Coordinates of N, CA and C in Angstrom, one line a residue:
M28 N 84.1 -7.2 -25.3 CA 84.8 -6.7 -24.2 C 85.2 -7.8 -23.2
S29 N 84.5 -8.9 -23.2 CA 84.8 -9.9 -22.2 C 86.2 -10.5 -22.4
E30 N 86.7 -10.5 -23.7 CA 88.0 -11.0 -23.9 C 89.1 -10.2 -23.3
S31 N 88.8 -9.0 -22.8 CA 89.8 -8.2 -22.1 C 90.2 -8.6 -20.7
F32 N 89.4 -9.6 -20.2 CA 89.7 -10.0 -18.8 C 90.0 -11.5 -18.7
P33 N 90.8 -11.9 -17.7 CA 91.1 -13.3 -17.5 C 89.8 -14.1 -17.3
T34 N 89.8 -15.3 -17.6 CA 88.7 -16.2 -17.5 C 88.1 -16.3 -16.1
H35 N 88.9 -16.4 -15.1 CA 88.4 -16.6 -13.8 C 87.7 -15.4 -13.2
I36 N 87.9 -14.2 -13.7 CA 87.1 -13.1 -13.2 C 86.3 -12.4 -14.3
R37 N 86.1 -13.0 -15.4 CA 85.5 -12.4 -16.5 C 84.1 -11.9 -16.2
G38 N 83.2 -12.7 -15.6 CA 81.8 -12.3 -15.4 C 81.8 -11.1 -14.5
T39 N 82.5 -11.1 -13.4 CA 82.5 -10.0 -12.4 C 83.1 -8.8 -13.1
A40 N 84.2 -8.9 -13.8 CA 84.8 -7.7 -14.4 C 83.9 -7.0 -15.4
V41 N 83.3 -7.8 -16.3 CA 82.4 -7.3 -17.3 C 81.2 -6.6 -16.6
G42 N 80.6 -7.2 -15.6 CA 79.5 -6.6 -14.8 C 79.9 -5.3 -14.2
V43 N 81.0 -5.3 -13.6 CA 81.5 -4.0 -12.9 C 81.7 -3.0 -13.9
S44 N 82.3 -3.3 -15.0 CA 82.6 -2.3 -16.1 C 81.3 -1.7 -16.7
Y45 N 80.4 -2.6 -17.0 CA 79.1 -2.1 -17.5 C 78.4 -1.2 -16.5
N46 N 78.4 -1.6 -15.2 CA 77.7 -0.8 -14.2 C 78.4 0.5 -13.9
I47 N 79.7 0.6 -14.0 CA 80.3 1.9 -13.9 C 79.9 2.8 -15.0
G48 N 79.8 2.3 -16.2 CA 79.2 3.1 -17.3 C 77.8 3.6 -17.1
R49 N 77.0 2.7 -16.5 CA 75.6 3.0 -16.2 C 75.5 4.1 -15.2
F50 N 76.4 4.0 -14.2 CA 76.4 5.0 -13.1 C 76.8 6.4 -13.7
G51 N 77.8 6.4 -14.6 CA 78.2 7.7 -15.2 C 77.1 8.3 -16.1
A52 N 76.3 7.4 -16.7 CA 75.2 7.9 -17.6 C 74.1 8.4 -16.7
A53 N 73.9 7.8 -15.5 CA 72.9 8.3 -14.6 C 73.2 9.6 -14.0
I54 N 74.5 9.9 -13.6 CA 74.8 11.1 -12.9 C 75.1 12.3 -13.9
A55 N 75.3 12.0 -15.2 CA 75.7 13.0 -16.1 C 74.6 14.1 -16.2
P56 N 73.3 13.8 -16.4 CA 72.3 14.9 -16.5 C 72.3 15.8 -15.2
V57 N 72.4 15.2 -14.0 CA 72.4 15.9 -12.8 C 73.7 16.8 -12.7
T58 N 74.8 16.3 -13.1 CA 76.0 17.1 -13.1 C 75.9 18.3 -14.1
I59 N 75.4 18.0 -15.3 CA 75.2 19.1 -16.2 C 74.3 20.2 -15.6
G60 N 73.2 19.8 -14.9 CA 72.3 20.7 -14.3 C 73.0 21.5 -13.2
I61 N 73.8 20.9 -12.4 CA 74.5 21.6 -11.3 C 75.4 22.6 -11.9
I62 N 76.2 22.2 -12.9 CA 77.1 23.2 -13.5 C 76.3 24.3 -14.2
A63 N 75.2 24.0 -14.9 CA 74.4 25.0 -15.6 C 73.8 26.0 -14.6
E64 N 73.5 25.6 -13.4 CA 73.0 26.6 -12.4 C 74.1 27.7 -12.1
S65 N 75.3 27.3 -12.0 CA 76.3 28.2 -11.6 C 77.0 28.9 -12.8
H66 N 77.0 28.3 -14.0 CA 77.7 28.9 -15.1 C 76.6 29.0 -16.3
S67 N 76.7 28.0 -17.2 CA 75.7 28.0 -18.3 C 75.6 26.5 -18.8
I68 N 74.5 26.3 -19.5 CA 74.3 24.9 -20.0 C 75.4 24.5 -21.0
G69 N 75.8 25.5 -21.8 CA 76.9 25.2 -22.7 C 78.2 24.8 -22.0
F70 N 78.5 25.5 -20.9 CA 79.7 25.2 -20.2 C 79.6 23.8 -19.5
G71 N 78.4 23.4 -19.0 CA 78.2 22.1 -18.5 C 78.4 21.0 -19.5
L72 N 77.8 21.2 -20.7 CA 78.0 20.2 -21.8 C 79.4 20.1 -22.2
A73 N 80.1 21.3 -22.3 CA 81.5 21.2 -22.7 C 82.4 20.5 -21.6
I74 N 82.1 20.7 -20.4 CA 82.9 20.0 -19.3 C 82.7 18.5 -19.4
L75 N 81.5 18.1 -19.5 CA 81.2 16.6 -19.6 C 81.7 16.1 -20.9
G76 N 81.6 16.8 -22.0 CA 82.2 16.4 -23.3 C 83.7 16.1 -23.2
I77 N 84.4 17.0 -22.5 CA 85.8 16.9 -22.4 C 86.1 15.7 -21.5
A78 N 85.3 15.5 -20.4 CA 85.5 14.4 -19.5 C 85.3 13.0 -20.3
Y79 N 84.3 13.0 -21.1 CA 84.0 11.8 -21.9 C 85.1 11.5 -22.9
A80 N 85.6 12.5 -23.5 CA 86.7 12.4 -24.5 C 88.0 11.9 -23.8
L81 N 88.3 12.4 -22.6 CA 89.5 12.0 -21.9 C 89.3 10.5 -21.4
A82 N 88.1 10.2 -20.9 CA 87.9 8.8 -20.5 C 88.0 7.8 -21.7
R83 N 87.5 8.2 -22.8 CA 87.5 7.3 -24.0 C 89.0 7.2 -24.5
K84 N 89.8 8.2 -24.4 CA 91.2 8.2 -24.8 C 92.0 7.2 -23.9
N85 N 91.6 7.1 -22.7 CA 92.3 6.2 -21.7 C 91.9 4.7 -21.9
V86 N 90.9 4.4 -22.7 CA 90.5 3.1 -22.8 C 91.3 2.3 -23.7

């Protein structure tokens, strides 16, 4: 992944990219729980699955 960024900002860009992913992984279970309280666990999993698929498609 580091080759995706210019040399002068490579360290910062890779660190930010990885930490954005870590943040998403940290809030996903909470988000599924919040959605599950108002709808169902299957709906929460489906919503985040769609969000992950859309995010991956844009990479």
